[in-house]
XYZ file of C-alpha atoms in Angstrom:
454
model
C 103.601 67.819 109.843
C 106.653 69.976 110.432
C 109.179 69.350 107.656
C 109.548 68.471 103.981
C 111.026 65.123 105.044
C 107.598 64.207 106.467
C 106.125 64.542 102.969
C 108.129 61.512 101.724
C 109.762 63.371 98.855
C 112.751 61.790 97.135
C 116.242 62.377 98.513
C 117.495 64.581 95.619
C 114.563 66.940 96.162
C 115.096 67.100 99.919
C 118.758 67.875 99.336
C 117.887 70.724 96.960
C 115.375 72.151 99.425
C 117.948 72.062 102.210
C 120.410 73.934 100.009
C 117.726 76.536 99.286
C 117.187 76.959 103.025
C 113.653 75.558 103.036
C 112.686 73.383 105.979
C 108.996 73.917 106.718
C 106.266 73.561 104.059
C 103.822 76.421 103.638
C 100.123 75.571 104.175
C 99.424 75.125 100.452
C 102.444 72.820 100.140
C 101.565 70.768 103.207
C 97.982 70.455 101.990
C 98.580 69.768 98.304
C 101.712 67.613 98.109
C 100.306 64.458 99.815
C 97.298 64.432 97.446
C 99.487 64.971 94.401
C 101.886 62.205 95.382
C 98.864 59.899 95.414
C 98.077 60.908 91.823
C 94.861 62.812 92.581
C 93.576 65.791 90.651
C 93.715 68.990 92.683
C 91.990 72.350 92.971
C 94.317 74.668 94.878
C 93.053 78.037 96.130
C 95.690 80.323 97.575
C 96.962 83.857 97.296
C 100.135 84.699 95.422
C 103.272 84.389 97.496
C 102.100 81.315 99.413
C 104.380 78.768 97.748
C 102.113 77.401 95.020
C 104.925 76.744 92.560
C 106.693 74.345 94.898
C 103.332 72.820 95.831
C 103.032 71.379 92.328
C 106.670 71.290 91.158
C 107.948 69.093 93.981
C 105.450 66.210 93.604
C 105.780 66.383 89.815
C 109.566 66.064 90.067
C 109.163 63.204 92.552
C 106.933 61.421 90.032
C 109.413 61.961 87.208
C 112.289 60.665 89.330
C 110.369 57.541 90.297
C 109.135 56.736 86.780
C 111.715 57.390 84.084
C 110.395 56.773 80.563
C 111.790 57.640 77.115
C 110.792 61.014 75.744
C 108.304 61.279 72.926
C 109.683 63.441 70.088
C 108.125 66.929 70.209
C 106.247 65.994 73.362
C 106.378 66.857 77.081
C 105.495 64.524 79.931
C 104.300 67.495 82.009
C 102.627 70.656 80.696
C 102.351 73.787 82.857
C 100.252 76.653 81.487
C 100.852 80.177 82.803
C 99.273 83.513 81.822
C 102.417 85.649 81.341
C 105.955 85.366 80.057
C 107.406 86.382 83.413
C 105.460 83.774 85.343
C 106.275 81.038 82.818
C 109.989 81.837 83.089
C 109.863 81.853 86.893
C 108.070 78.504 87.023
C 110.725 77.036 84.735
C 113.430 78.454 87.048
C 111.791 76.789 90.030
C 111.804 73.387 88.336
C 115.495 73.874 87.511
C 116.295 74.842 91.094
C 114.468 71.949 92.736
C 115.794 69.428 90.177
C 119.459 70.404 90.566
C 120.326 66.873 91.742
C 118.176 65.133 89.142
C 118.375 64.627 85.411
C 115.616 66.819 84.036
C 114.962 68.113 80.539
C 112.770 71.190 80.409
C 111.654 73.974 78.100
C 109.786 77.251 78.442
C 107.728 78.690 75.597
C 106.237 82.156 75.235
C 105.843 84.882 72.636
C 107.905 88.012 72.190
C 111.055 86.103 71.200
C 112.070 84.058 68.169
C 110.750 80.514 68.051
C 113.895 78.805 66.756
C 115.348 77.812 70.145
C 111.923 76.733 71.350
C 111.367 74.492 68.336
C 114.810 72.934 68.764
C 114.170 72.422 72.473
C 111.082 70.354 71.750
C 112.564 68.279 68.933
C 113.557 65.349 71.159
C 110.848 65.918 73.752
C 111.194 67.127 77.358
C 110.109 66.153 80.840
C 108.533 69.517 81.710
C 107.206 72.160 79.336
C 106.066 75.497 80.801
C 104.178 77.600 78.282
C 102.003 80.611 77.666
C 98.909 79.429 75.737
C 99.267 81.631 72.650
C 102.771 80.601 71.545
C 102.064 76.993 72.537
C 99.100 76.767 70.160
C 101.125 78.493 67.463
C 103.878 75.864 67.634
C 101.332 73.042 67.845
C 99.716 74.379 64.671
C 103.091 74.335 62.935
C 103.615 70.696 63.943
C 106.460 71.360 66.381
C 104.735 70.161 69.572
C 102.752 66.987 70.307
C 100.663 66.850 73.488
C 99.344 63.321 73.058
C 101.561 61.837 75.802
C 101.136 64.449 78.561
C 100.866 62.781 81.961
C 100.291 65.875 84.117
C 98.603 69.177 83.272
C 98.987 72.218 85.532
C 96.995 75.428 85.106
C 98.659 78.084 87.252
C 96.952 81.403 87.990
C 93.857 80.093 86.231
C 91.726 83.098 87.191
C 94.296 85.434 85.664
C 94.310 83.375 82.443
C 90.536 83.690 82.206
C 90.750 87.430 82.940
C 93.192 87.751 80.032
C 90.828 85.962 77.638
C 92.652 82.625 77.412
C 89.647 80.399 78.108
C 89.264 79.323 74.455
C 92.990 78.678 74.160
C 92.897 76.558 77.312
C 90.034 74.474 75.980
C 91.843 74.000 72.653
C 94.951 72.795 74.483
C 92.979 70.446 76.736
C 91.284 68.879 73.707
C 94.718 67.735 72.514
C 95.628 65.977 75.774
C 95.073 62.341 76.742
C 91.960 61.705 78.813
C 94.000 59.723 81.318
C 96.131 62.329 83.051
C 96.555 64.101 86.360
C 95.216 67.674 86.304
C 96.073 70.456 88.746
C 94.335 73.842 88.767
C 95.616 76.666 90.970
C 93.815 79.966 91.379
C 93.924 82.920 93.756
C 90.157 83.442 93.490
C 87.148 81.226 92.834
C 84.684 83.068 90.605
C 81.951 81.162 88.827
C 84.057 80.912 85.658
C 86.828 79.062 87.531
C 84.330 76.728 89.187
C 82.928 75.859 85.751
C 86.387 75.323 84.281
C 87.431 73.143 87.205
C 84.315 70.980 86.989
C 85.058 70.241 83.324
C 88.750 69.459 83.787
C 89.146 67.797 87.186
C 88.064 64.294 88.172
C 87.193 63.761 91.825
C 89.668 66.451 92.843
C 91.066 67.148 96.270
C 90.516 70.779 97.234
C 93.099 72.703 99.230
C 92.208 76.247 100.254
C 94.597 78.073 102.530
C 93.034 81.522 102.614
C 89.658 82.965 101.592
C 89.531 84.389 98.070
C 90.400 88.077 97.638
C 91.744 88.592 101.156
C 94.907 90.609 101.672
C 98.030 89.418 103.412
C 97.812 90.328 107.086
C 101.380 91.615 107.272
C 100.801 94.223 104.571
C 100.203 97.638 106.092
C 97.880 99.475 103.754
C 97.023 103.142 103.319
C 95.470 105.506 100.791
C 96.495 109.053 99.927
C 93.931 111.352 98.274
C 95.752 113.471 95.702
C 94.956 115.410 92.545
C 95.991 113.721 89.325
C 98.472 116.543 88.577
C 100.286 115.887 91.877
C 100.726 112.140 91.501
C 104.277 112.177 90.150
C 105.533 114.395 92.977
C 103.636 112.302 95.527
C 105.133 109.029 94.299
C 108.600 110.649 94.225
C 108.149 111.642 97.872
C 107.216 108.066 98.733
C 110.049 106.281 96.926
C 112.647 108.709 98.285
C 112.031 107.436 101.814
C 115.035 105.527 103.205
C 112.553 102.872 104.336
C 111.895 101.958 100.695
C 114.338 99.191 99.814
C 112.743 97.873 96.628
C 109.373 99.078 95.322
C 106.859 98.366 92.582
C 104.729 101.229 91.262
C 101.585 100.149 89.413
C 99.955 102.209 86.663
C 96.900 101.497 84.547
C 98.383 102.458 81.193
C 101.579 101.401 79.453
C 102.438 104.943 78.382
C 101.927 106.140 81.955
C 104.370 103.511 83.198
C 106.975 104.859 80.784
C 106.358 108.455 81.881
C 106.577 107.644 85.596
C 109.793 105.656 85.148
C 111.364 108.451 83.095
C 110.345 111.054 85.695
C 111.829 109.049 88.570
C 115.074 108.525 86.652
C 115.372 112.279 86.046
C 114.958 112.771 89.805
C 117.829 110.389 90.539
C 115.805 107.237 91.310
C 116.890 104.065 89.492
C 113.647 103.002 87.815
C 112.561 100.799 84.917
C 109.177 100.269 83.260
C 107.783 96.828 82.454
C 104.632 96.189 80.408
C 103.299 94.317 77.414
C 104.758 96.669 74.785
C 108.296 96.091 76.034
C 110.373 93.492 74.216
C 111.134 90.290 76.068
C 114.783 91.297 76.304
C 113.894 94.668 77.843
C 111.554 93.003 80.331
C 114.196 90.480 81.346
C 116.834 93.211 81.777
C 114.446 95.244 83.922
C 113.661 92.233 86.091
C 117.335 91.312 86.418
C 118.152 94.836 87.562
C 115.267 94.805 90.009
C 116.325 91.486 91.513
C 119.947 92.566 91.843
C 119.057 95.871 93.477
C 120.493 97.980 90.639
C 116.902 99.074 89.946
C 115.126 100.397 93.042
C 111.703 100.980 91.482
C 109.900 98.836 88.918
C 106.996 100.673 87.259
C 104.546 98.094 85.973
C 101.102 97.562 84.544
C 98.902 94.729 85.802
C 100.620 92.222 83.500
C 103.287 92.062 86.226
C 100.944 91.775 89.206
C 101.273 87.989 89.321
C 104.483 87.577 87.399
C 106.988 89.165 89.787
C 108.380 86.758 92.357
C 110.903 88.796 94.348
C 110.927 88.158 98.074
C 112.209 91.480 99.377
C 109.860 94.040 97.787
C 109.388 96.405 100.718
C 106.695 98.637 99.200
C 103.970 98.582 96.575
C 102.636 101.947 95.405
C 99.477 102.186 93.328
C 100.051 105.246 91.140
C 96.652 104.379 89.666
C 94.068 102.265 91.423
C 93.070 99.161 89.449
C 89.667 99.238 87.790
C 89.116 95.573 88.779
C 88.936 95.220 92.590
C 90.504 91.754 92.646
C 93.616 93.171 90.968
C 94.287 95.254 94.073
C 94.852 92.067 96.074
C 97.247 90.664 93.486
C 99.164 93.927 93.180
C 99.818 94.411 96.865
C 100.644 90.712 97.196
C 104.017 91.544 95.615
C 105.140 92.761 99.064
C 105.139 90.996 102.455
C 106.241 87.775 100.764
C 107.925 84.831 102.467
C 107.042 85.931 105.988
C 108.192 89.524 105.630
C 106.231 92.679 106.320
C 105.465 95.309 103.708
C 103.674 98.524 102.852
C 101.034 99.113 100.173
C 100.129 102.768 99.578
C 97.565 103.830 96.979
C 97.221 107.251 95.368
C 93.559 108.036 94.721
C 92.438 110.952 92.562
C 88.898 112.254 92.163
C 88.085 110.085 89.150
C 89.247 106.877 90.820
C 87.386 107.457 94.094
C 84.599 105.073 93.025
C 87.187 102.351 92.379
C 88.446 102.761 95.925
C 84.945 102.065 97.246
C 84.806 98.886 95.173
C 88.227 97.794 96.469
C 87.217 98.392 100.081
C 84.066 96.361 99.517
C 86.148 93.564 97.976
C 88.633 93.334 100.852
C 85.951 93.856 103.500
C 87.445 96.885 105.231
C 88.200 100.562 104.648
C 91.755 101.599 103.853
C 93.333 103.924 106.417
C 93.792 107.438 105.057
C 97.195 109.131 105.227
C 96.659 112.918 105.204
C 99.901 114.261 106.659
C 101.586 115.100 103.366
C 101.743 118.196 101.122
C 99.601 116.766 98.321
C 96.383 115.903 100.191
C 93.258 116.713 98.153
C 89.876 117.179 99.791
C 88.330 117.241 96.312
C 89.593 113.716 95.640
C 88.581 112.574 99.106
C 84.994 113.804 98.707
C 84.584 113.012 95.014
C 81.383 111.414 93.739
C 82.522 111.339 90.106
C 81.963 108.296 88.019
C 85.231 106.442 87.350
C 87.172 106.839 84.097
C 85.944 104.916 81.088
C 88.836 102.823 79.817
C 88.792 102.727 76.032
C 89.799 99.762 73.930
C 92.767 101.704 72.623
C 94.174 102.266 76.074
C 92.791 105.783 76.537
C 90.511 106.868 79.313
C 87.626 109.314 79.350
C 86.796 111.742 82.080
C 84.531 110.866 84.994
C 81.162 112.533 85.102
C 78.694 113.405 87.842
C 77.060 110.627 89.841
C 74.218 108.652 88.366
C 74.073 106.081 85.580
C 77.184 104.419 87.000
C 78.840 101.931 84.677
C 79.348 98.274 85.354
C 77.413 98.164 88.609
C 80.002 100.270 90.433
C 78.762 102.283 93.342
C 79.162 106.044 93.134
C 77.317 106.544 96.380
C 78.171 107.882 99.819
C 81.621 108.880 100.955
C 83.551 107.664 103.988
C 86.983 108.528 105.266
C 88.451 105.060 104.882
C 89.342 104.322 108.504
C 91.807 105.529 111.067
C 94.859 107.685 110.451
C 97.571 105.440 109.012
C 100.667 107.182 110.341
C 103.374 108.122 107.908
C 102.928 105.957 104.815
C 106.621 105.957 104.084
C 107.768 104.441 107.330
C 108.523 101.235 109.124
C 108.115 98.563 106.438
C 111.764 97.621 106.750
C 113.027 94.261 105.549
C 110.785 92.073 107.689
C 111.908 89.217 109.886
C 114.105 86.199 109.468
C 111.403 83.728 108.574
C 112.148 80.987 106.072
C 111.284 81.863 102.507
C 108.331 80.060 101.030
C 109.486 77.343 98.708
C 108.456 79.152 95.579
C 111.235 81.595 96.289
C 113.795 83.089 93.976
C 115.925 80.312 92.433
C 117.992 82.925 90.651
C 118.456 81.581 87.105
C 116.353 82.975 84.308
C 115.179 81.082 81.283
C 115.249 82.624 77.846
C 112.546 80.695 76.074
C 114.690 77.698 75.173
C 115.500 74.461 76.945
C 118.128 72.871 79.141
C 118.837 69.526 80.691
C 120.001 69.624 84.301
C-alpha cells in the first residue's frame, strides 16, 4: 500500500490531503484506517508524532460523509476525549483541516475559558466534539450536552489520561454512551491499566502496534550533561544560543521553575515563553502561536505539554530537569525528530536526579551518551548515589539523601558513565530532510473552545 488513494477514502478527503502535501500513509495510518473503515473497534499503540490523529480522523470523516443524519440537539455524533487543552485544540484543528471540502460541524471543549461559547456550540448538536473530560462532565451535569447518540468514541493518549487521574471521569463518560458504538483507543504505552481499560471498552478490537512501547525515535540524537543544580541556567543558555537550535522546548519539573527559566532566557536576549497548567488559556495559546510562527525560539514547559505540542520543526528538546517518571522522557523527547526529521535531545542531570537517569536508561534499554566537553561538567553529579528528590503534593521538592531505603522501587545502585562520548551536544541537528510530514501535521488554525461549521 503506497498512497492514501489505496485506502479508499472519499474524494474530498483525498483532495484535502493532497493540498496538505500528504501522499504516503504512516504505518499507524496504513494499519488502522482499513479496520476503522470496516467499523471495527481498534486498539492503536504508537509513539507520539507517528500520525495517530489522521489515523482516526480520516476514517471518521469518511463515515460522516457517507452517512449524513440530522444532528441531535446538544449531542455529538463523534466524541474524542483528550487529556489536555492543547491536544484537544490540535485534534479539532486536524478535523477542520481534513474536512475543508466537506460540510462539518465541530466543537472543542476544555476548561480554563468561559463556557458560554461552548454551550452555544452544542445547542444544535455537532458532528465531532473533542473534549477534555473535566469540562465535558461539567457541561453534561448542567444539561448542556447529551451523549446518548454518539456513534464513535475515541480515547486519544489514553495512558496520559490515566496518568493524570482521569480514569473515573472516563468511566463516567462511557456510562452515558450507547452500547452500540465504534470505540477507538490510542496509547503510546501499554501498561496493565490500559490493558484493563481496553478490555472493558473494546469489542473484538483490531490491534495495530507500530513500535514497541517506550522506545525512542531512532532519529533523535540523545545526550546527557552532568551539571550542578546552580549551573543549570547557564548550561541551558549555552545550549539554546547555538546557531543549530532553530526551535527548542525546555522541560522543567515545576511550574515556578518554568517561569524562572523563561524569564532568565528573555533577559539574556532569547525569545522564550513558559507554558504550564497555571497559565491562562489565552496565555498558553499566545505562547503556542508565537512558538509556531518562530517569534518564540524557546518554549519552557512542564510535562502537561509533553504530548500536547504538535510542531513539526522542533530541532531540540532540552531537559532542564529529568522527569521523575521514566516513560515521560520518551514523550518529552518525542517533540523533536517529527515527520521524518532529525533532532537532538539533551538532558541536564544534577546529583539529586542521577537516580532518575538510571531509571530512564533502564526504560529505554540503553545508556545515554555523556557530553563532557563543556564548562559546567560536574563529577559530583556524575558519580552521585543520592536518593532522588521527593516531590511534594504542593509542588515542592525535598533534598535527596544518602543511598538506602530508596523510594518507589527506584534503584540508587551502581554508577556507569552512560555510554560513548556524544560529541558536541549543540551541533548538527539542523532542520532534517525533505520527507513528507506525517498526516497529523500542523493544520495551522487554532480553536478557541467554541464551534464552527466548515
